[in-house]
Tab-separated table of C-alpha atoms and ligand atoms in Angstrom:
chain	number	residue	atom	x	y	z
A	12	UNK	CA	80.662	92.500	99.651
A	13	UNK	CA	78.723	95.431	101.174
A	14	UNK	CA	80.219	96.256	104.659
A	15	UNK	CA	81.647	93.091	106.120
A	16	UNK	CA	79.796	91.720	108.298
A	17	UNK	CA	82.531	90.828	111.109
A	18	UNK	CA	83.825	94.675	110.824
A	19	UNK	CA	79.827	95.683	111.615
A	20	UNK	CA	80.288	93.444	114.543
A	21	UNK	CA	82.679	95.766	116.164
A	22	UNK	CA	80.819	98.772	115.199
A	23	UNK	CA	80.152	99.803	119.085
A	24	UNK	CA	83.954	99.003	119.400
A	25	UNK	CA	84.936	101.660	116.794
A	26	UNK	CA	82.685	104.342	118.159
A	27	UNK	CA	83.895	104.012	121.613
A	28	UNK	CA	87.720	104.370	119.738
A	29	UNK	CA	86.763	106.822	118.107
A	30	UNK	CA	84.801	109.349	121.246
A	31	UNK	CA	87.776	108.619	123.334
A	32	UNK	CA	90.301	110.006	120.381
A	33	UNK	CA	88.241	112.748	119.867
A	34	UNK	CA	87.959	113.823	123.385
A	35	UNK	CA	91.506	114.445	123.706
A	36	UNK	CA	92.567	115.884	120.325
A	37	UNK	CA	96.538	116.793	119.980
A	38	UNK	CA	97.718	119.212	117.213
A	39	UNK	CA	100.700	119.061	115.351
A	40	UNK	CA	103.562	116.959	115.849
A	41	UNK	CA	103.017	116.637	119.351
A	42	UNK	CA	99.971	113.483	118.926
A	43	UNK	CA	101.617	111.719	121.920
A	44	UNK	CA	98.353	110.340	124.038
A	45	UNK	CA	96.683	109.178	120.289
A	46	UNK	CA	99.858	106.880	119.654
A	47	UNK	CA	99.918	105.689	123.046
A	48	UNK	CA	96.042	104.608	122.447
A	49	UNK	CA	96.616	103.526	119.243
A	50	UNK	CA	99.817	101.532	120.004
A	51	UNK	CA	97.877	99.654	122.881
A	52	UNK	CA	94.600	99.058	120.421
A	53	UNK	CA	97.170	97.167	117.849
A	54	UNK	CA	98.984	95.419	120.258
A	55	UNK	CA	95.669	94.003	121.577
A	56	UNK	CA	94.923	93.113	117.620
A	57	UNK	CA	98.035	90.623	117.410
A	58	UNK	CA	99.930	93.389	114.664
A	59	UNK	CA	103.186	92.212	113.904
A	60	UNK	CA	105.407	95.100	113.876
A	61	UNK	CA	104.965	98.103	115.546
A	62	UNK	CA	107.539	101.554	114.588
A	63	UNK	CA	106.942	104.173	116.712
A	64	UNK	CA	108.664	107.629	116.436
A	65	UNK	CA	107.918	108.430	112.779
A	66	UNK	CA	108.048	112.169	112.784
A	67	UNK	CA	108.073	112.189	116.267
A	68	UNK	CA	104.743	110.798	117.346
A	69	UNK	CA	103.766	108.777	113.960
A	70	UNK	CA	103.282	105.281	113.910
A	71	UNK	CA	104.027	102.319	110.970
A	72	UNK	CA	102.359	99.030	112.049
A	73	UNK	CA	102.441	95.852	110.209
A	74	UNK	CA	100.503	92.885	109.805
A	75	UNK	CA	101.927	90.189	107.905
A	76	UNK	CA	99.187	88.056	105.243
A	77	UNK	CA	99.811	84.283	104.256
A	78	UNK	CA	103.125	83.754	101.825
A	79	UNK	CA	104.101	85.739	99.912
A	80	UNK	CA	102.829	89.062	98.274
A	81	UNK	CA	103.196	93.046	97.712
A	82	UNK	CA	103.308	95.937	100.465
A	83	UNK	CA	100.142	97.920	100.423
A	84	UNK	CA	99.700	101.041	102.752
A	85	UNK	CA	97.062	102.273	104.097
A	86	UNK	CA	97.105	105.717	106.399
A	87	UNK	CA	95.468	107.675	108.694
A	88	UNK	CA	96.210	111.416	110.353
A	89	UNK	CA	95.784	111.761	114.062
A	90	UNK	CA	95.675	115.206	114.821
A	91	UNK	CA	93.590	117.734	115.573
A	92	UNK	CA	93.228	121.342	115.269
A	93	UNK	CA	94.252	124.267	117.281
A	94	UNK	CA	90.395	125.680	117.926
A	95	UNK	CA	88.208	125.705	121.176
A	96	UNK	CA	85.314	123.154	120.442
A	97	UNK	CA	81.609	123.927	120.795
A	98	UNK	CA	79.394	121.110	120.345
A	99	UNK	CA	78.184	119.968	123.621
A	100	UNK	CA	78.685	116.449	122.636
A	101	UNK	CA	79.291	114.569	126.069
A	102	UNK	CA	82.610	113.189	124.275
A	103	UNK	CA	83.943	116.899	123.373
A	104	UNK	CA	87.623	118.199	123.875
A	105	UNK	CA	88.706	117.866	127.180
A	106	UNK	CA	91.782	120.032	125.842
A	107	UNK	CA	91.741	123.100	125.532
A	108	UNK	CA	92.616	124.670	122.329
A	109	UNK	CA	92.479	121.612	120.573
A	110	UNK	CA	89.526	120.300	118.619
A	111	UNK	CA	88.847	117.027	116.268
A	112	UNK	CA	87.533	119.614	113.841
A	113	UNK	CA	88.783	117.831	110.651
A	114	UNK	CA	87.551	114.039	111.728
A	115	UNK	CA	91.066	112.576	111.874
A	116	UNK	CA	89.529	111.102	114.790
A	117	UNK	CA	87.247	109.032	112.844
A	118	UNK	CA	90.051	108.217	109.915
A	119	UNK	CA	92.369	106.610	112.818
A	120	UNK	CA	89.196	104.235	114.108
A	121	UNK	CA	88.225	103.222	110.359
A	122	UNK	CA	91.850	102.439	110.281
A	123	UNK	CA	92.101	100.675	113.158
A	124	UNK	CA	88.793	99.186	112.935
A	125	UNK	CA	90.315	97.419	109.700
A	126	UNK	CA	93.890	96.562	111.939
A	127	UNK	CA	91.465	94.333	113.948
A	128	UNK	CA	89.638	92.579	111.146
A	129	UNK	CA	93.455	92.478	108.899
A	130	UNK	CA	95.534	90.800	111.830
A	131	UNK	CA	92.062	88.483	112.629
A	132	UNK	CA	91.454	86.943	109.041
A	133	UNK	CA	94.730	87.511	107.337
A	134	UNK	CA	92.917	86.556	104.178
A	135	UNK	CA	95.631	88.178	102.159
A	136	UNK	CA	99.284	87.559	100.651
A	137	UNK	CA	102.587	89.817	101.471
A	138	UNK	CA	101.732	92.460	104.067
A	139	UNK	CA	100.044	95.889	105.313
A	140	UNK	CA	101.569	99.076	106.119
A	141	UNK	CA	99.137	100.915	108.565
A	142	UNK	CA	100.575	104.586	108.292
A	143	UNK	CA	99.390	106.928	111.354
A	144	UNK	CA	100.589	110.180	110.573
A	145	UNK	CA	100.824	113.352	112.675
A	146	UNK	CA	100.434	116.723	111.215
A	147	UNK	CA	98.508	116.912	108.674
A	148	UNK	CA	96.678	120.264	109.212
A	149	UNK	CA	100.117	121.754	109.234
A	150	UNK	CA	103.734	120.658	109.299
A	151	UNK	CA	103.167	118.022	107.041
A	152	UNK	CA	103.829	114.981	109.045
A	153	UNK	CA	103.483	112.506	105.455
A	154	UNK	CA	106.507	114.942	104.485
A	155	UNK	CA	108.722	113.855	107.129
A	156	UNK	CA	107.887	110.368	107.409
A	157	UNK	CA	108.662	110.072	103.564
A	158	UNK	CA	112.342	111.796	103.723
A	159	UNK	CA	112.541	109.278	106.881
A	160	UNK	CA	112.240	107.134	104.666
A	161	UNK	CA	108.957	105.624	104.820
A	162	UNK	CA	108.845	104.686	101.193
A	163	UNK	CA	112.003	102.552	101.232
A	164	UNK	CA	112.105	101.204	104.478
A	165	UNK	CA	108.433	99.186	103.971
A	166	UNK	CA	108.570	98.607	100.087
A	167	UNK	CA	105.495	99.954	99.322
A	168	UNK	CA	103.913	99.685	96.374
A	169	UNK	CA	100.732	101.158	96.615
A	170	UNK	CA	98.911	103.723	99.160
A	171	UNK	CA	95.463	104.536	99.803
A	172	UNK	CA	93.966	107.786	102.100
A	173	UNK	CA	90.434	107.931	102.831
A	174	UNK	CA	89.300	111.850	103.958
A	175	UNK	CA	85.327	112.597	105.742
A	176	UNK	CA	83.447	115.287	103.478
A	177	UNK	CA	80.491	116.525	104.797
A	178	UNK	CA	77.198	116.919	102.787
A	179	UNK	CA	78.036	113.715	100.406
A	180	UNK	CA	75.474	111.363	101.583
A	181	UNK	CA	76.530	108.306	104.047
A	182	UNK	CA	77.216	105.454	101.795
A	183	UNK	CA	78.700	107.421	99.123
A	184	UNK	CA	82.283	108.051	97.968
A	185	UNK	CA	84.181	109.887	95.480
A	186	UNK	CA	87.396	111.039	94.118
A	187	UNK	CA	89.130	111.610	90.946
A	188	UNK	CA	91.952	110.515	88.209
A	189	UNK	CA	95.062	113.507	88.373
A	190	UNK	CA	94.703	116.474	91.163
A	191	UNK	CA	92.403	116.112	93.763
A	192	UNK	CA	93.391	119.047	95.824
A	193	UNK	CA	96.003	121.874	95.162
A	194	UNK	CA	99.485	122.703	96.117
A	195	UNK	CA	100.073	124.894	98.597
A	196	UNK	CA	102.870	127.073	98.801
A	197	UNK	CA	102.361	129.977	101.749
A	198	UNK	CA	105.060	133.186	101.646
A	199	UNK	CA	106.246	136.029	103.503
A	200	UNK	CA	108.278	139.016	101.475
A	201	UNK	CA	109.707	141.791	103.031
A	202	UNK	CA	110.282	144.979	101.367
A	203	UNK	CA	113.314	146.672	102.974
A	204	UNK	CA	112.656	151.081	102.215
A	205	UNK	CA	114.548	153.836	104.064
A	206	UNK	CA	111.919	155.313	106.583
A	207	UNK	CA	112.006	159.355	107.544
A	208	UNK	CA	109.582	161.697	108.014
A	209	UNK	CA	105.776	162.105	105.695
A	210	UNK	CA	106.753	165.462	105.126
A	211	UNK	CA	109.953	164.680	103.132
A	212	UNK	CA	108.599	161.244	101.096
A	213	UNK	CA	111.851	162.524	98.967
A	214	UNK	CA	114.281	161.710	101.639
A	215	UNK	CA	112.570	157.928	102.124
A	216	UNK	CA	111.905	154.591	100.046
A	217	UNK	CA	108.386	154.384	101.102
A	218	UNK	CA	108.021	150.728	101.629
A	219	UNK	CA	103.966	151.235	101.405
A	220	UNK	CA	103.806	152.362	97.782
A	221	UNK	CA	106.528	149.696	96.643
A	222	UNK	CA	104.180	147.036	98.532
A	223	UNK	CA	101.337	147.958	96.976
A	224	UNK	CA	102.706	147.789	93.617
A	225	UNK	CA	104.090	144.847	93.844
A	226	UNK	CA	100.487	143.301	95.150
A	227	UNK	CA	99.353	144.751	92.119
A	228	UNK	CA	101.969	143.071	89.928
A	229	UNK	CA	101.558	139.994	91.665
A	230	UNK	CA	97.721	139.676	90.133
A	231	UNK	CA	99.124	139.162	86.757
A	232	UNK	CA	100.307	135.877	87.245
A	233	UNK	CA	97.469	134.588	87.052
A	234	UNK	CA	95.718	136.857	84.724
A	235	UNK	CA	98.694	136.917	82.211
A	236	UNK	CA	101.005	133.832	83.166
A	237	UNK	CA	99.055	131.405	84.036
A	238	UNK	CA	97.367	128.975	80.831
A	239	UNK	CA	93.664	130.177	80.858
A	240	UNK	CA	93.112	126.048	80.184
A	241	UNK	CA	94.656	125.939	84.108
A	242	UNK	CA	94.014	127.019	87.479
A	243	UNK	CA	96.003	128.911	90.092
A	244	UNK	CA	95.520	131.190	93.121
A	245	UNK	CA	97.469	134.121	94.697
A	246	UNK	CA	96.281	135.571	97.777
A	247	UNK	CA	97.794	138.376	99.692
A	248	UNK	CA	96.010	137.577	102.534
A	249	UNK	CA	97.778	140.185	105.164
A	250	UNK	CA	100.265	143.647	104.937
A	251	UNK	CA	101.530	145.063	107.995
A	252	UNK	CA	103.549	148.318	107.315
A	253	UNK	CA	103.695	151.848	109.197
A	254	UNK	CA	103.321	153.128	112.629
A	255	UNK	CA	101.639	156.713	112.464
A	256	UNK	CA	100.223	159.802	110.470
A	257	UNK	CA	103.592	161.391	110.271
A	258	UNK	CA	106.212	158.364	109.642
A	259	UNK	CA	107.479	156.384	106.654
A	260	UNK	CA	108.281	153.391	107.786
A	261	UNK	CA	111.637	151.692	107.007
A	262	UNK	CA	110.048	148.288	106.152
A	263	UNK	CA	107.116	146.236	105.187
A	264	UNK	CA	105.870	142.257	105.235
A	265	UNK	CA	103.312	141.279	102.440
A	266	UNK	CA	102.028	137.805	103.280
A	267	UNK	CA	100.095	135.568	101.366
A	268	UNK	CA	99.128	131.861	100.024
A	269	UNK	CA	99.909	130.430	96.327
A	270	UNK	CA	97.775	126.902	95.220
A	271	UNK	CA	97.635	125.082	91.760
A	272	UNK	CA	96.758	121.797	90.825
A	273	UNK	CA	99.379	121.580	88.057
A	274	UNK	CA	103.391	121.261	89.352
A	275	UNK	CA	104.315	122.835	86.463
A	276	UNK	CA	101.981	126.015	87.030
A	277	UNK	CA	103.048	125.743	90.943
A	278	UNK	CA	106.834	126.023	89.927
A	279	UNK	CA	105.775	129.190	87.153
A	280	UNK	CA	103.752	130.997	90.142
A	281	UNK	CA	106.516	130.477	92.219
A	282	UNK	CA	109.582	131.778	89.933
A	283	UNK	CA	107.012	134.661	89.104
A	284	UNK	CA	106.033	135.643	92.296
A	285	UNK	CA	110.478	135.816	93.507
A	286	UNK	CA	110.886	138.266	89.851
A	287	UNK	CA	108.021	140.300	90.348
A	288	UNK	CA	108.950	141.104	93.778
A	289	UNK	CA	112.203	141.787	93.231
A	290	UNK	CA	112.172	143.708	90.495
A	291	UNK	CA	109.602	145.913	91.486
A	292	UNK	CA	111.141	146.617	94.721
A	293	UNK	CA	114.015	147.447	92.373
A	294	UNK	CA	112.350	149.865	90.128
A	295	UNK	CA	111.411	152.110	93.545
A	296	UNK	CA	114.919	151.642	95.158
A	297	UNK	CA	114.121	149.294	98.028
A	298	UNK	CA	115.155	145.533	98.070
A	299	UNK	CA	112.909	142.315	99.168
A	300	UNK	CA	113.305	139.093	100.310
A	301	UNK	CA	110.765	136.092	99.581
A	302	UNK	CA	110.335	133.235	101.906
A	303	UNK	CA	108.280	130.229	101.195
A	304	UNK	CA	107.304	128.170	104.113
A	305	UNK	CA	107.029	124.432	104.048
A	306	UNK	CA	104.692	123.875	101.353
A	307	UNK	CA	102.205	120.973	100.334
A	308	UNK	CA	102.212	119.685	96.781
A	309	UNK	CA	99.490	118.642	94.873
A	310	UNK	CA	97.394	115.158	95.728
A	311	UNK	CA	97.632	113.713	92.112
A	312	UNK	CA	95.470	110.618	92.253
A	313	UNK	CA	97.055	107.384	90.067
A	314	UNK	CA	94.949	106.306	87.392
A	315	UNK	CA	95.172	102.620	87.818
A	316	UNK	CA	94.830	103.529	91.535
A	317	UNK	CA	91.786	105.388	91.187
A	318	UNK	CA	89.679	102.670	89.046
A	319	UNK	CA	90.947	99.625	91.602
A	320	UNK	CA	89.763	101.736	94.649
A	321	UNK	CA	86.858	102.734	92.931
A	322	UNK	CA	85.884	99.109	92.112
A	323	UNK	CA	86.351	98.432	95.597
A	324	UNK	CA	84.244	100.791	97.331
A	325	UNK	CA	81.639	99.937	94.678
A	326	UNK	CA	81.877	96.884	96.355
A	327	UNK	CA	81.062	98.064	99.297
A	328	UNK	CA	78.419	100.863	99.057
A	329	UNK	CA	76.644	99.523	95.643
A	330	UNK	CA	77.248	101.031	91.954
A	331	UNK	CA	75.725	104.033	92.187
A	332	UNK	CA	77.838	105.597	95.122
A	333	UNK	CA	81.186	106.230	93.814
A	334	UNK	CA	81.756	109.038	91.943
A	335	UNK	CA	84.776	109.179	89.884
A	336	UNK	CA	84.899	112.459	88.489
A	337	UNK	CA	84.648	114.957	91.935
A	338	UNK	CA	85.118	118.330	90.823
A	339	UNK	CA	89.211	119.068	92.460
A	340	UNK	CA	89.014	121.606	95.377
A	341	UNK	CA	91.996	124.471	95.966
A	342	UNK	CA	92.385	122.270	99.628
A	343	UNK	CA	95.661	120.646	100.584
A	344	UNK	CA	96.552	117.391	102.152
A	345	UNK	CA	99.880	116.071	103.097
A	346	UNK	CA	98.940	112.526	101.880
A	347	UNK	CA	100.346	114.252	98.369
A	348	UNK	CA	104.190	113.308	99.414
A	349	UNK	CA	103.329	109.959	99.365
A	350	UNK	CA	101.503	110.027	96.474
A	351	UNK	CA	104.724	111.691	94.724
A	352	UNK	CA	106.829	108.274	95.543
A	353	UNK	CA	104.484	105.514	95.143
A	354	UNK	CA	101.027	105.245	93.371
A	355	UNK	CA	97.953	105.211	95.380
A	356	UNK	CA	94.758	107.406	95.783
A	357	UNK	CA	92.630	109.439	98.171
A	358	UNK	CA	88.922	109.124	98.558
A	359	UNK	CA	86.582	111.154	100.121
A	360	UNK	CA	83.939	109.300	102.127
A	361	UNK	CA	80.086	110.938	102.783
A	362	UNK	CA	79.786	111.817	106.268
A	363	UNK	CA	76.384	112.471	105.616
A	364	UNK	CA	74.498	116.081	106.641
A	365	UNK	CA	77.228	117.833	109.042
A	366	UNK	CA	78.845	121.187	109.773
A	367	UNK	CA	81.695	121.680	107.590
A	368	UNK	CA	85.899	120.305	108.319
A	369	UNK	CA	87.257	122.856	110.502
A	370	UNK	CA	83.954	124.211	111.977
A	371	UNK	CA	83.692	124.096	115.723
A	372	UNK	CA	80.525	122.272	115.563
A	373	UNK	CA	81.986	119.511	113.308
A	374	UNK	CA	81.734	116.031	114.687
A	375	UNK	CA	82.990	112.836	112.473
A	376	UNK	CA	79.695	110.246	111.787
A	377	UNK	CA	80.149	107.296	113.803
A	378	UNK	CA	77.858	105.346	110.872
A	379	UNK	CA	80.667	105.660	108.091
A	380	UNK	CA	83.270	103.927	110.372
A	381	UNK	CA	82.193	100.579	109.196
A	382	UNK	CA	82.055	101.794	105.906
A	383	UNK	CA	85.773	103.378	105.288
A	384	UNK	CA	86.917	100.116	107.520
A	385	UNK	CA	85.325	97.727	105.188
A	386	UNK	CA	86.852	99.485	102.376
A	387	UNK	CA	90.515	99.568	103.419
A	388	UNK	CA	90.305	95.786	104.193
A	389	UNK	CA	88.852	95.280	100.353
A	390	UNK	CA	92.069	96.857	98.997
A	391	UNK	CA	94.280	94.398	100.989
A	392	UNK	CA	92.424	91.201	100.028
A	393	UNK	CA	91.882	92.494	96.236
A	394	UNK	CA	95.117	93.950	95.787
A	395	UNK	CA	96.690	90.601	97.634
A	396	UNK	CA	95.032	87.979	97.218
A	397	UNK	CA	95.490	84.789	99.219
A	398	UNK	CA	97.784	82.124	96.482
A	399	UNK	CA	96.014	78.585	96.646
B	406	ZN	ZN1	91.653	119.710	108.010
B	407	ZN	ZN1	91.607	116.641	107.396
């Protein structure tokens, strides 16, 4: 198949797409100008449905094959992070504060760019779900679309996420069967003491020695809970207690970040971390509360999922360029909620020699775009085939 050749047609197309995105990069929830350009791009394709208003600026298209067939998905994040830019690229952020630092500019264009060739050809059965999500760098956007109702409302079957990494060669992808990325669970605890003066610690609950403790504590979960066969992090990654020399404060906030690839070890860490905390704060005499903010969970790739997509980009890029056994990172991506209702699979594409996601001299390869396009299109066709 190797890229299709009408999809390397509109390769000029794509990059023009995708240097207007990524000069004005939204963050968040708030991807308002991307829909709008992305609405009007698959409205000039001939799509067939358009939702708009999926966690407030997401956007569900569909294109409808020949007779009938299954409901694949395919999706893309549109937003951007909140980070000056400084690459000097005549198509840099013309917003401030807001950068294309994670190339969800250049997932939206492979998407679209195979939205034109889908609702062109319609060499399939049943129909597409294009997914453009919002927040994926925090908030998770796939999270709210899915207890929208995502899932339900379009039938789907099957979806596949395609993520830029920078360093694997152009032409190459790779993934793997079971947890691609971790969890992510970040907390806040606060240790409630009884402040008074440093010279009478006797009259207080000094809420520094009860947090350090319990940040002490906190390291045996993984060095005594967690299976040595398994992996997990804990990172207390800030403490902000006391004022001066001379005062013991009356409280303290311990904040930190818990991943695992493993449910089962992200629900241990997490019933851990709420005992250890409060029962240490017990043992000195203060109390604690534990908050968890909105948390990813692990992208578990589908087996069946993983060897159909891999076949497919083989397809595309040649034998030799598809690794199916990438070594799982401790990163998170939102994709995972979908992945927890319906099967599917997330591949990382090469985007050749590049700073790294989230630098400020990161800029998406315009050369790939043909090659992630091509790609989603073969899932359609293969996974729905036209019925003679
Ligand atoms: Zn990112
Ligand atoms: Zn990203």
């Amino acid at each position: 198949m190797a890229v299709i050749n009408r999809i390397a047609e509109f390769y000029e197309e794509m990059k023009t797409w995708r240097r207007h995105i990524h000069s004005k990069p939204e963050v968040g929830f708030e991807c308002f100008q991307t829909a709008d350009f992305i609405k009007e791009m698959l409205v000039e394709f001939g799509v067939d449905e358009i939702h708009e208003g999926w966690a407030k600026t997401g956007i569900v298209a569909i294109i409808n094959g020949k007779g009938e067939g299954g409901n694949i998905a395919l999706r893309a994040d549109m937003d951007a992070l909140p980070m000056d830019e400084k690459t000097n690229l005549e198509y840099a952020s013309t917003h401030a504060g807001a950068m294309h630092a994670c190339g969800h500019d250049g997932h939206t264009t492979m998407l679209l760019g195979a939205a034109k060739y889908l609702a062109e050809t319609r060499n399939f059965s049943g129909r597409v779900i294009l997914v453009f999500q919002p927040a994926e760098e925090a908030g998770g956007g796939a999270g709210v679309m899915v207890e929208e109702g995502l899932i339900e409302n379009f039938n789907i079957e099957h979806a596949f996420a395609l993520h830029n990494l920078p360093d694997l060669e152009i032409g190459k992808f790779e993934t793997t069967v079971g947890p691609l990325l971790a969890s992510v669970d970040d907390f806040e605890i606060t240790i409630h003491g009884r402040g008074g003066h440093a010279a009478h610690p006797d009259h207080t609950v000094d809420p520094i020695l009860v947090s350090v403790n319990i940040v002490q504590a906190l390291q045996s979960i993984i060095s005594r809970n967690v299976d040595p066969l398994e992996s997990g992090v804990l990172s207390i990654t800030k403490m902000n207690i006391g004022t001066a020399n001379n005062v013991i404060s009356n409280n303290g906030e311990i904040v930190g970040t818990i991943r695992a690839f493993q449910p089962a070890v992200r629900k241990m860490m997490i019933s851990r971390l709420k005992e250890i905390v409060e029962n240490v704060a017990i043992g000195f005499g203060a109390t604690s509360e534990v908050r968890f903010l909105d948390g990813y969970p692990s992208t578990i790739n589908h087996p069946e999922s993983v060897e159909f997509a891999a076949n497919i980009a083989r397809k595309v890029v040649g034998n030799n360029n598809v690794n199916e056994n990438a070594t799982p990172t401790m990163g998170a991506e939102d994709f995972a909620f979908i992945l927890q209702k319906c099967k599917g699979a997330y591949l990382y594409i090469g985007n050749g020699e590049s700073e790294k996601l989230h630098n400020e001299g990161f800029d998406f390869n315009d050369e790939i775009s043909p090659i992630g396009a091509s790609y989603f299109v073969g899932l359609v066709e293969a996974s729905q085939p036209l019925k003679s």
